[in-house]
Amino acid sequence: MILVALVLVGLCLGSFVNALVWRTHQQSTAKTNKKRREFSISRGRSMCPHCKHSLAARDLVPVLSWLELRGRCRYCNKSISWQYPVVELSMAVLYCVSYLYWPYEFGWVGALQFIVWLGILVLLMALFVYDLHWMLLPNSLVYTLLGLVGLQTIIGLASGVPDVWFVLNLILGSIALGGVFWLLFQVSGGAWIGGGDVRLGFAIGLLAGSLINSVLLLFIASLLGTVVSLPLILQGKKASHKVPFGPFLITATVIVYLFGASINSWYQGLLFVAVF
Ligand SMILES: [Zn+2]
């Protein structure tokens, strides 16, 4: 029952992510304030990205509308990217996986944190798609994410007597990850990573929750980045195909948030076997 609800909520919020990404980009390229307001996420009806025709309820059913129309707009017949149904389905899957592998107890604190996490996933997914498209992490999305992560941290801290070491570790994790990116940004003059990655680094470092998790996050992101970029490098496409780092960081964040504790205990177990 909960899973069915999560699939439905995930599909709808996936649809929201698509609109959020598109509107944020339209706003960033809008020349006048009037145009900018027109594309505000809080106003106006959903519209076709090509002909700007406002969409009716039957055009807005996640995945199904896209399938029914075979990926074309009902009004102008231009093709609508497969990104739309893929993002919607991915959100539904992420919500279910988060519920099934939720690392905390489902008391009232755990349930509250779970709800905030669902919101955090909306922003992570939006940043993922945005970075993939335009190689940019917009401040409006990163700061909203930072706000939600802050809220998540406060709920966690307020739920028990915060241990000094725990808080220190939390701050250290965020500073370490953001700091590493800041350093890379300074050294390369913004060539290796962008300023958005630095700000994202602080947010996801805080979300990772500890120094060891931040190190794990960076390791997983680099590993994913290498695996995906390697074929491009081997084909000599690296120069023309710059690969954004954000999507790897975001994927690693979700993995560490949900599975960080299990991964850490797993390789500590390996270390133990190796030593004795
Ligand atoms: Zn259209």
PDB file of C-alpha atoms in Angstrom, residues 142 145 176 208 274:
ATOM      1  CA  VAL A 142      21.570  24.304  -4.924  1.00  0.00           C
ATOM      2  CA  LEU A 145      18.820  21.842  -1.527  1.00  0.00           C
ATOM      3  CA  ALA A 176      36.167  18.331   3.723  1.00  0.00           C
ATOM      4  CA  ALA A 208      26.699  12.354   3.994  1.00  0.00           C
ATOM      5  CA  ALA A 274      42.835  -9.242   5.467  1.00  0.00           C
TER       6      ALA A 274
END
